Short mmCIF file of C-alpha atoms in Angstrom, two decimals:
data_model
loop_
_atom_site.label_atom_id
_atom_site.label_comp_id
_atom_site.label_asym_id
_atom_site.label_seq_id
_atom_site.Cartn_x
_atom_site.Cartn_y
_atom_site.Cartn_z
CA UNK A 1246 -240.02 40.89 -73.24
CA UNK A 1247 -242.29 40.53 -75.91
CA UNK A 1248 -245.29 43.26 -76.46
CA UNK A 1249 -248.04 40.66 -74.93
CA UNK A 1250 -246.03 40.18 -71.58
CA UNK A 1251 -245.45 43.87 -71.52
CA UNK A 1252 -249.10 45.15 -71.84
CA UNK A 1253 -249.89 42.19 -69.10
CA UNK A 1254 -247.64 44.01 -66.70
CA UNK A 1255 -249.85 46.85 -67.22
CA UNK A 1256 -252.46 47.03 -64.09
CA UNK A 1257 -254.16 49.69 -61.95
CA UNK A 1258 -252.72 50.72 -59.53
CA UNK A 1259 -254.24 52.11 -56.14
CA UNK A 1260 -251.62 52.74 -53.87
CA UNK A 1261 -248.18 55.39 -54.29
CA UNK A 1262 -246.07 56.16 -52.16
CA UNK A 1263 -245.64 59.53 -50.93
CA UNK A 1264 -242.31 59.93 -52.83
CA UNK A 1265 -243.02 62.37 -55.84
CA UNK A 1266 -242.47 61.45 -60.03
CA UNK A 1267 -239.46 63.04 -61.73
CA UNK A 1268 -240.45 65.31 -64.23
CA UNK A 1269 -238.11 63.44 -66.41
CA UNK A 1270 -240.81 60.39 -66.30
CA UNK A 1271 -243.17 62.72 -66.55
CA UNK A 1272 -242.35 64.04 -69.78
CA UNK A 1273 -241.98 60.52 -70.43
CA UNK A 1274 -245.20 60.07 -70.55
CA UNK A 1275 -246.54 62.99 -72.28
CA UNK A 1276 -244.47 62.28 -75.05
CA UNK A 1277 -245.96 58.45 -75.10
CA UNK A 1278 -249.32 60.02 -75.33
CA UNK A 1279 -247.89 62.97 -77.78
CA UNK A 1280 -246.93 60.65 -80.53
CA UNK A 1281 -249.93 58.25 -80.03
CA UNK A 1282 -252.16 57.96 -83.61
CA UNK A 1283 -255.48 59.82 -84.04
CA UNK A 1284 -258.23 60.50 -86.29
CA UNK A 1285 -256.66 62.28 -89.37
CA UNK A 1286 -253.95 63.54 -86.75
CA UNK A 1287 -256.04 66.17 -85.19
CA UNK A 1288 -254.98 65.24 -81.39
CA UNK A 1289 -257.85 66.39 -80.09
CA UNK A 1290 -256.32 66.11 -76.07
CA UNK A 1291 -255.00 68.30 -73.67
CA UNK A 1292 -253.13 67.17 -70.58
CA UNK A 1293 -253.26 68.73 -67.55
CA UNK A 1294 -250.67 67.41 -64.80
CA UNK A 1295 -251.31 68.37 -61.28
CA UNK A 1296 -248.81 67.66 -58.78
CA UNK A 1297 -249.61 70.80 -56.79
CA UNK A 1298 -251.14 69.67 -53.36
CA UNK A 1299 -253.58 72.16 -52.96
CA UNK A 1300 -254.98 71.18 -56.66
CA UNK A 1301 -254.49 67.75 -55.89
CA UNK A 1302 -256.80 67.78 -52.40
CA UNK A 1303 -259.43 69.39 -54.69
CA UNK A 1304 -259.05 66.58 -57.35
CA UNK A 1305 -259.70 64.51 -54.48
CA UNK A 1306 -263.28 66.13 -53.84
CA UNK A 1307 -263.96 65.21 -57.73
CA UNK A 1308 -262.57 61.23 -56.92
CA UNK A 1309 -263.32 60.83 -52.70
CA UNK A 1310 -261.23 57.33 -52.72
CA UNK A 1311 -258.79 57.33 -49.71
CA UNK A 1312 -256.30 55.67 -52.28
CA UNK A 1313 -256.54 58.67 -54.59
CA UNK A 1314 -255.51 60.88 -52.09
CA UNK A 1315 -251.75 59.12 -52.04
CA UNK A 1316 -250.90 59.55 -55.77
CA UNK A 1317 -248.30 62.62 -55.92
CA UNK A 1318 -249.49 62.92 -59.40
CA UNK A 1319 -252.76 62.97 -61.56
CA UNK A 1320 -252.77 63.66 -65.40
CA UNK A 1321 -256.20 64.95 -66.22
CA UNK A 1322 -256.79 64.07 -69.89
CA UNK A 1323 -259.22 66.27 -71.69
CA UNK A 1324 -260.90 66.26 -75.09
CA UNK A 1325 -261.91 68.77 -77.44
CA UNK A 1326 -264.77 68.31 -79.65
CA UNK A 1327 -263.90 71.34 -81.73
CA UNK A 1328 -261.00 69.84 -83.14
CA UNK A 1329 -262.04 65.80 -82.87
CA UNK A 1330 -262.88 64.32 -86.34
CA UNK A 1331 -266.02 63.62 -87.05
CA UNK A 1332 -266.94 60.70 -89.82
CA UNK A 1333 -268.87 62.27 -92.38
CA UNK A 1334 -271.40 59.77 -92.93
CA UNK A 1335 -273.08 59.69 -89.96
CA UNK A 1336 -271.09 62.35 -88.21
CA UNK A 1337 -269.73 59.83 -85.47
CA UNK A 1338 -267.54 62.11 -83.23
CA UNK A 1339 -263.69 60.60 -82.74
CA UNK A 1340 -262.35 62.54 -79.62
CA UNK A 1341 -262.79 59.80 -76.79
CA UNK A 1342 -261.64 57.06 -79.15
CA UNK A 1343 -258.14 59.39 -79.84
CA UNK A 1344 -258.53 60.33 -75.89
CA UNK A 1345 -258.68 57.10 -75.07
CA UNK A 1346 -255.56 55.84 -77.87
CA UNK A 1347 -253.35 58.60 -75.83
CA UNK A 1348 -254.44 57.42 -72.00
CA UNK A 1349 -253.28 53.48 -73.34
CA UNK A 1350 -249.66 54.79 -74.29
CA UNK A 1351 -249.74 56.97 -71.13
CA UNK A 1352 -250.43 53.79 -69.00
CA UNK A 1353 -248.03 51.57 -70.83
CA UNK A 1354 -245.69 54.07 -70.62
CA UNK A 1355 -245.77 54.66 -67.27
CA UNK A 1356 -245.81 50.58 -66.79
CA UNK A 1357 -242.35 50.93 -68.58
CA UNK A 1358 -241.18 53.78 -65.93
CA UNK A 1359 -242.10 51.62 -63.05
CA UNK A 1360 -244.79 53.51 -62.28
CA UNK A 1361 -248.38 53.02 -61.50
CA UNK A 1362 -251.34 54.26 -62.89
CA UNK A 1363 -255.43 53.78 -62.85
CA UNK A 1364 -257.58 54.60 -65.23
CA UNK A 1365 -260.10 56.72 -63.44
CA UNK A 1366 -263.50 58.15 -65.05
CA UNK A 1367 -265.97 57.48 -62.56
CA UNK A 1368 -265.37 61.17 -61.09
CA UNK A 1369 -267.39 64.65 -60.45
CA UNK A 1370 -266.39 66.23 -64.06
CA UNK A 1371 -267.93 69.60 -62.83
CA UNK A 1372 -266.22 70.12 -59.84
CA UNK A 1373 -262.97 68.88 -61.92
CA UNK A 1374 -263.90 71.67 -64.45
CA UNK A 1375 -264.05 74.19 -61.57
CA UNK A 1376 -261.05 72.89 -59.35
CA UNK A 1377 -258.90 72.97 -62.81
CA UNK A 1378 -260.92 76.07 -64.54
CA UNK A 1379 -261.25 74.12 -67.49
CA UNK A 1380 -262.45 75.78 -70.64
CA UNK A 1381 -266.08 74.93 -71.91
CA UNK A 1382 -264.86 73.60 -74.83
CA UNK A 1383 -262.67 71.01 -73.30
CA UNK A 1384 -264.00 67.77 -71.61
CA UNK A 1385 -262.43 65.94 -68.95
CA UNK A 1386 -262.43 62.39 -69.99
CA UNK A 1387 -260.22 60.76 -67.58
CA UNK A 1388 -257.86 61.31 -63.94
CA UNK A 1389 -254.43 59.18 -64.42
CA UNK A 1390 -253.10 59.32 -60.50
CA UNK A 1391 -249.56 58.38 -61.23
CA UNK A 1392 -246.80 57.43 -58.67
CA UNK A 1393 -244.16 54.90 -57.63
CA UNK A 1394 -246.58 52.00 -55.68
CA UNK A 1395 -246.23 51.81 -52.21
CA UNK A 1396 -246.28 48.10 -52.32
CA UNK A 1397 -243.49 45.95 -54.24
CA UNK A 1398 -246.35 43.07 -54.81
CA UNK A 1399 -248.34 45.89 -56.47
CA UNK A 1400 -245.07 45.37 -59.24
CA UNK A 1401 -246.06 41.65 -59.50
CA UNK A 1402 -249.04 41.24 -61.78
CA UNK A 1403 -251.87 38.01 -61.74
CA UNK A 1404 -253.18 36.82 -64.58
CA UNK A 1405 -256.03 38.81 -65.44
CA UNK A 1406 -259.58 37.30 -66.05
CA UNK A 1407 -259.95 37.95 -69.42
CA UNK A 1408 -263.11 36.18 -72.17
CA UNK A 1409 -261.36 34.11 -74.45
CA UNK A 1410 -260.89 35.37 -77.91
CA UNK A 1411 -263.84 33.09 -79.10
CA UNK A 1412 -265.83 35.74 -77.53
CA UNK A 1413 -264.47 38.63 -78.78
CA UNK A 1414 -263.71 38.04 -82.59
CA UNK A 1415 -265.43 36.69 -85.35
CA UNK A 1416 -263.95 35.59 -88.51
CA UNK A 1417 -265.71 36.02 -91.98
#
């Protein structure tokens, strides 16, 4: 399968079954978004995974979709601005662009697993920072419920609507 027909597999997903994720896949994962390139290497992430229920029901007070609540899994991504790189010419702070870098590898990576994923950062970030006591210095940038979907069509992907290319890139 070439890399194109791979990353169109790739789709949110918004229903799990109840069965729970190896930690095997799990690590998985984590590694995809471990070795995924940043700024001048700095990594500015930290990845929380909650698969405790009790943490999980409060996750779902940040998030109050009924589908959330099925996902066995969520992997909290955080960014630190500490230790982001910031352009020196006009100071343009890096850490959701390298945030964001490590989520895509986590998502294909999880595609690759047979596991679902959505991309989630519409959510309460305070009551996220106080369910998770999450440092000040650390910002949650995005919830990644991830489970097995409940539905085997959920595995079969439709073609996406995407613009054409014509809109997105200009040649000089």
């Amino acid at each position: 399968m070439s890399f194109i027909e791979f990353a169109r597999k790739r789709h949110s997903v918004r229903s799990f079954k109840a069965q729970s994720v190896e930690q095997e896949k799990i690590e998985y994962l984590l590694e995809a978004a471990r070795i995924a390139p940043s700024a001048v290497n700095f990594q500015p992430w930290k990845m929380i995974v909650v698969t405790d229920k009790a943490l999980l029901n409060q996750l779902q007070d940040c998030y109050p979709r009924e589908w959330f609540s099925t996902a066995p899994a969520c992997i909290v991504v955080c960014g630190d601005h500490n230790r982001s790189w910031k352009r020196s010419s006009d100071e343009k702070d890096y850490c959701d662009v390298d945030v964001a870098i490590a989520i895509t590898h986590l998502t294909l990576a999880a595609a690759d697993q047979g596991l679902g994923t959505c991309w989630i950062c519409n959510f309460d970030v305070r009551k996220c920072v106080a369910a998770l006591s999450i440092p000040k210095h650390m910002e949650p940038i995005a919830l990644i419920p991830v489970g097995y979907p409940s539905n085997p069509d959920d595995l079969v992907v439709e073609e996406k609507q995407r613009k054409p290319l014509s809109d997105l890139v200009e040649y000089r």
